[in-house]
mmCIF file of C-alpha atoms in Angstrom:
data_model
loop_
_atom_site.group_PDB
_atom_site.id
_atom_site.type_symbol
_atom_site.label_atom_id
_atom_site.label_comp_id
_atom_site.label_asym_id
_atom_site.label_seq_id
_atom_site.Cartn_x
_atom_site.Cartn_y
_atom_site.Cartn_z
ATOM 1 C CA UNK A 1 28.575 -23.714 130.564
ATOM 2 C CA UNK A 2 28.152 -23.847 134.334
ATOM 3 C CA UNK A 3 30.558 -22.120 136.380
ATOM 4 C CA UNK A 4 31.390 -24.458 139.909
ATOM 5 C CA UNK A 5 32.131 -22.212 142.422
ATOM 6 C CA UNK A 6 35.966 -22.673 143.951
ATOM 7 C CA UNK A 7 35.803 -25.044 146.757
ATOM 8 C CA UNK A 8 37.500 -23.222 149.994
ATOM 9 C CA UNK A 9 38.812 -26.300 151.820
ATOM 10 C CA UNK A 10 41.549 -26.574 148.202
ATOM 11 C CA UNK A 11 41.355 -22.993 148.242
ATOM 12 C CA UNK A 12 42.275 -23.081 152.031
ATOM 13 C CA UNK A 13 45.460 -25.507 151.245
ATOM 14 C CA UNK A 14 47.026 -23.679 148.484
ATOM 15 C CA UNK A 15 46.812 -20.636 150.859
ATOM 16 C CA UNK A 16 48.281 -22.861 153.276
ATOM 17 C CA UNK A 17 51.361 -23.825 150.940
ATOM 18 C CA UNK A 18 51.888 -20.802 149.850
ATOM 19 C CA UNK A 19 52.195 -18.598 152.847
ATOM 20 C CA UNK A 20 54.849 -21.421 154.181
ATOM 21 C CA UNK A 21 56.782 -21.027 150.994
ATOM 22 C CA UNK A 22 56.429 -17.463 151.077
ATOM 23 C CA UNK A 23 57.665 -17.819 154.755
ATOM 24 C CA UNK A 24 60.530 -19.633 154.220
ATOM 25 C CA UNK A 25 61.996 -17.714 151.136
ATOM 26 C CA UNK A 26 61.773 -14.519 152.806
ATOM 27 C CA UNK A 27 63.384 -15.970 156.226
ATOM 28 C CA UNK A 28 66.588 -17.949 153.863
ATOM 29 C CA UNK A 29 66.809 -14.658 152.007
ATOM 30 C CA UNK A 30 66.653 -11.625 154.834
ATOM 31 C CA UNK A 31 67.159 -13.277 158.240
ATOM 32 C CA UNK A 32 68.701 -16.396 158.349
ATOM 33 C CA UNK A 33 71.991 -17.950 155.887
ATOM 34 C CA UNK A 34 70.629 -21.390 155.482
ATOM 35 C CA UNK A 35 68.851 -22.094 152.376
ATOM 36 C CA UNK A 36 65.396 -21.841 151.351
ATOM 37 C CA UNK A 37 65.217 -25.642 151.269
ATOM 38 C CA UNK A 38 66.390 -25.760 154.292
ATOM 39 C CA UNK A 39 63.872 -22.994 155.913
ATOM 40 C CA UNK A 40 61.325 -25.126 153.972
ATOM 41 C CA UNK A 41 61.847 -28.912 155.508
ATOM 42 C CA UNK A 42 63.272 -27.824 158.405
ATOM 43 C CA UNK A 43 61.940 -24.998 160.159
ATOM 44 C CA UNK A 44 63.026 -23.564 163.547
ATOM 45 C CA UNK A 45 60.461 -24.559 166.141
ATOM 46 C CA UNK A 46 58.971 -21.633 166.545
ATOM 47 C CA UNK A 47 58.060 -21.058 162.888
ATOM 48 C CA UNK A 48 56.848 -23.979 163.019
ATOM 49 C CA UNK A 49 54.578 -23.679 165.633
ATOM 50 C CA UNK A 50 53.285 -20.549 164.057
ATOM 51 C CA UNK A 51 52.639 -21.626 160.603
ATOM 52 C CA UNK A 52 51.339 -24.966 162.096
ATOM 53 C CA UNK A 53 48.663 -22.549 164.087
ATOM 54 C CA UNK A 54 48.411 -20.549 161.030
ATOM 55 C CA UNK A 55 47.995 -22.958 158.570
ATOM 56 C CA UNK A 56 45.198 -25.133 161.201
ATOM 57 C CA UNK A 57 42.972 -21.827 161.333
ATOM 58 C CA UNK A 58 43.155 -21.088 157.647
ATOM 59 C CA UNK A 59 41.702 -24.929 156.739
ATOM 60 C CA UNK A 60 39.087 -24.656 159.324
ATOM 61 C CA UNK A 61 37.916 -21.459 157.820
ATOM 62 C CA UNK A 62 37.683 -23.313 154.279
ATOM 63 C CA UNK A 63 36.092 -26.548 155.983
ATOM 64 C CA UNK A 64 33.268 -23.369 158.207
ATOM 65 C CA UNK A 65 32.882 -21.740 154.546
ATOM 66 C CA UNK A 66 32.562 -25.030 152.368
ATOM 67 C CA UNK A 67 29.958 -26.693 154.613
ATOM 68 C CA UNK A 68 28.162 -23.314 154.926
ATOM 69 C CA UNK A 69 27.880 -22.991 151.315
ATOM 70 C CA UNK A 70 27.118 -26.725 151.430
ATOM 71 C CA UNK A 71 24.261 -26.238 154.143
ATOM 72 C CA UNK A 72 22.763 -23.214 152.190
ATOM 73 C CA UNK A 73 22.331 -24.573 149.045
ATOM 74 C CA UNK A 74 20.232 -28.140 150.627
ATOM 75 C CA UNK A 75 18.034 -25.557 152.204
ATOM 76 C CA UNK A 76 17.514 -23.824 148.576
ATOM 77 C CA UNK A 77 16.870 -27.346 147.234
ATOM 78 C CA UNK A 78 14.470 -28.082 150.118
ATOM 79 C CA UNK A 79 12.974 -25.196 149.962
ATOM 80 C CA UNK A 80 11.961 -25.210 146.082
ATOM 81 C CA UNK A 81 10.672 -29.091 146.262
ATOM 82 C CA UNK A 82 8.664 -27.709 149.107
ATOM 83 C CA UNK A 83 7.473 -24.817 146.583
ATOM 84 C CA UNK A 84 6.689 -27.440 144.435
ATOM 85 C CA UNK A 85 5.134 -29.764 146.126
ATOM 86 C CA UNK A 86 2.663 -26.762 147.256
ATOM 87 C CA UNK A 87 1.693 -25.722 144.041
ATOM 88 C CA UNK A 88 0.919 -29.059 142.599
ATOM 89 C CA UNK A 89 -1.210 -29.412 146.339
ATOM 90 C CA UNK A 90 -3.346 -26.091 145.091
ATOM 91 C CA UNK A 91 -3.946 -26.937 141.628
ATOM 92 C CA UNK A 92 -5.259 -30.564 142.587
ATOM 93 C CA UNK A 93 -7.159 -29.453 145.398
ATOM 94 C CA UNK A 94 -9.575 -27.283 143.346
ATOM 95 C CA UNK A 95 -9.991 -25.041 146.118
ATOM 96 C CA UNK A 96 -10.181 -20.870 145.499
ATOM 97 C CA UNK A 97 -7.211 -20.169 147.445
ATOM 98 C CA UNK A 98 -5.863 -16.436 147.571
ATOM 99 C CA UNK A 99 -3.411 -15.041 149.198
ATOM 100 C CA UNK A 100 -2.277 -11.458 150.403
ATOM 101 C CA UNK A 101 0.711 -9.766 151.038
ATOM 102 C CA UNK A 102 -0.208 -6.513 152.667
ATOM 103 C CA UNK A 103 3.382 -5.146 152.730
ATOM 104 C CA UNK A 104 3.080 -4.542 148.982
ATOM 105 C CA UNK A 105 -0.716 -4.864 148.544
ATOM 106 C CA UNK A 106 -1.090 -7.697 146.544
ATOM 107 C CA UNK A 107 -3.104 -10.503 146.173
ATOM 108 C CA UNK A 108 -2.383 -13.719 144.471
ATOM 109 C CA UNK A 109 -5.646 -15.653 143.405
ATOM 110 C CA UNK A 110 -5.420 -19.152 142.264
ATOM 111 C CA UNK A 111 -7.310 -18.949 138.813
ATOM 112 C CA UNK A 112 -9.924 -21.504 140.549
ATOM 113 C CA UNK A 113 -10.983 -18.773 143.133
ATOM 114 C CA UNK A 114 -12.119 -16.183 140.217
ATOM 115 C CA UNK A 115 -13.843 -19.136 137.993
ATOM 116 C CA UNK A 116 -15.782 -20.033 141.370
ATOM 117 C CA UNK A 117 -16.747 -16.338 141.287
ATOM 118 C CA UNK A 118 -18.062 -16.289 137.717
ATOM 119 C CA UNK A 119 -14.694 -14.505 136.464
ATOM 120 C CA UNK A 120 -12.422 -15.283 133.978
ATOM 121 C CA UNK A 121 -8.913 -16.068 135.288
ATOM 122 C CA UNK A 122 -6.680 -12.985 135.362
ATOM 123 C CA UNK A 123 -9.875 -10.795 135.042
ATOM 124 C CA UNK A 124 -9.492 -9.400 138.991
ATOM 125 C CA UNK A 125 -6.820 -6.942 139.466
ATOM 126 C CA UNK A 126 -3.830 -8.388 141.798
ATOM 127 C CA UNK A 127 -4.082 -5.423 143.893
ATOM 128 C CA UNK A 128 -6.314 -5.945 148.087
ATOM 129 C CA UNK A 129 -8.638 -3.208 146.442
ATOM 130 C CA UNK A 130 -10.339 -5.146 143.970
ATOM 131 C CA UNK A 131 -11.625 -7.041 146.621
ATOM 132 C CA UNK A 132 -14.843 -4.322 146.250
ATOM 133 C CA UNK A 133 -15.300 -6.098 142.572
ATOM 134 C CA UNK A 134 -15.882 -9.458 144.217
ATOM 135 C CA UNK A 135 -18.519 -8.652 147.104
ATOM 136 C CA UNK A 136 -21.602 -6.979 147.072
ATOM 137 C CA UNK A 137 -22.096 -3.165 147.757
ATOM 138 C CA UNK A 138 -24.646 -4.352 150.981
ATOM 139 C CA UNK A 139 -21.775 -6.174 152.353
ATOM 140 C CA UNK A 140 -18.783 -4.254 151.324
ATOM 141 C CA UNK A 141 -19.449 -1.708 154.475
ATOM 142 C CA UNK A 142 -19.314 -5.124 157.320
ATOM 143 C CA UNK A 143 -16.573 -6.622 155.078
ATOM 144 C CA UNK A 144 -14.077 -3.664 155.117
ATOM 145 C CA UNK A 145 -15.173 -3.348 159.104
ATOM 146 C CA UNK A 146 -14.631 -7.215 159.623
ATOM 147 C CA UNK A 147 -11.273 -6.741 157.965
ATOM 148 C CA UNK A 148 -9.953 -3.687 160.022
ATOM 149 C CA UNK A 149 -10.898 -5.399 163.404
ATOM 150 C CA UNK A 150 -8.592 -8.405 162.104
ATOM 151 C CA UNK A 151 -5.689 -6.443 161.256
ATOM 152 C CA UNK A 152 -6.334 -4.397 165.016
ATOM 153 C CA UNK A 153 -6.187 -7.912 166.554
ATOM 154 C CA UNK A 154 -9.367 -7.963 167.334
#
C-alpha cells in the first residue's frame, strides 16, 4: 500500500479552523459572557484581525511547504530520467567508459572498458589501485607521475 504524504495547504486549514474555534471557546468561556457561537460568527475586531493575520500566515506556510515538496520531488523525477537516459547513452555507445570517485577510491568501469582490455567483466577490482593491473610495468612509473601532476593542477 502506498502511503501519500499529508498535503500541508488541508493540513494548514484545519489548523486554521481549529485555532479559531479553540479561540473563541476559551474567550465565551473565561473572558467574555456572550456565547461561543457568538465569539465564533462574530468576533470583536481585534480578534479578528489577529486570527485573520494568524490564520493568512499559517496557509502560506502550507502553500511554501506543499510546493516545496512539490518542487523537490520533479527534480527527483528529472533527475532519475536523466540517470536513465545516461546509462542507456553508455551501453549503446560501446565506448570503455570509467569513472572515479577519489573521495572513496573507487572506480566504476563500464563492463565494455575491461572486454576492450582482454578482461572479463567484473574481473578488475573497483578500487583506483588496480589501475597497476591494466598498464604495463614500463609505463606504470610516467602513468602514476602523469596522474599526480593532474590532481596538483598541473
Amino acid at each position: 500500500m502506498i502511503r501519500r504524504k499529508p498535503n500541508p495547504i488541508i493540513i494548514s486549514i484545519i489548523l486554521i479552523l481549529a485555532l479559531w474555534l479553540t479561540d473563541s471557546i476559551v474567550d465565551a468561556i473565561f473572558f467574555v459572557k456572550a456565547s461561543v457561537l457568538d465569539q465564533l460568527l462574530h468576533p470583536e475586531p481585534e480578534e479578528l484581525w489577529m486570527r485573520t493575520l494568524l490564520a493568512i500566515t499559517i496557509l502560506l506556510f502550507g502553500v511554501y511547504i506543499h510546493y516545496s515538496r512539490a518542487k523537490a520531488v520533479r527534480g527527483q523525477e528529472k533527475w532519475q530520467l536523466s540517470q536513465e537516459r545516461l546509462k542507456l547513452a553508455l551501453e549503446g555507445s560501446n565506448d570503455g567508459l570509467w569513472d572515479w570517485n577519489m573521495v572513496i577510491d573507487v572506480v566504476y568501469r563500464l563492463p565494455r572498458w575491461e572486454e576492450m582490455l582482454g578482461y572479463a567483466p567484473g574481473t578488475i577490482a573497483a578500487h583506483a589501485d588496480a589501475r597497476t593491473e591494466s598498464v604495463h610495468a614500463d609505463d606504470l612509473d610516467v602513468a602514476n607521475q602523469q596522474i599526480e601532476e593532474h590532481l596538483a593542477g598541473h
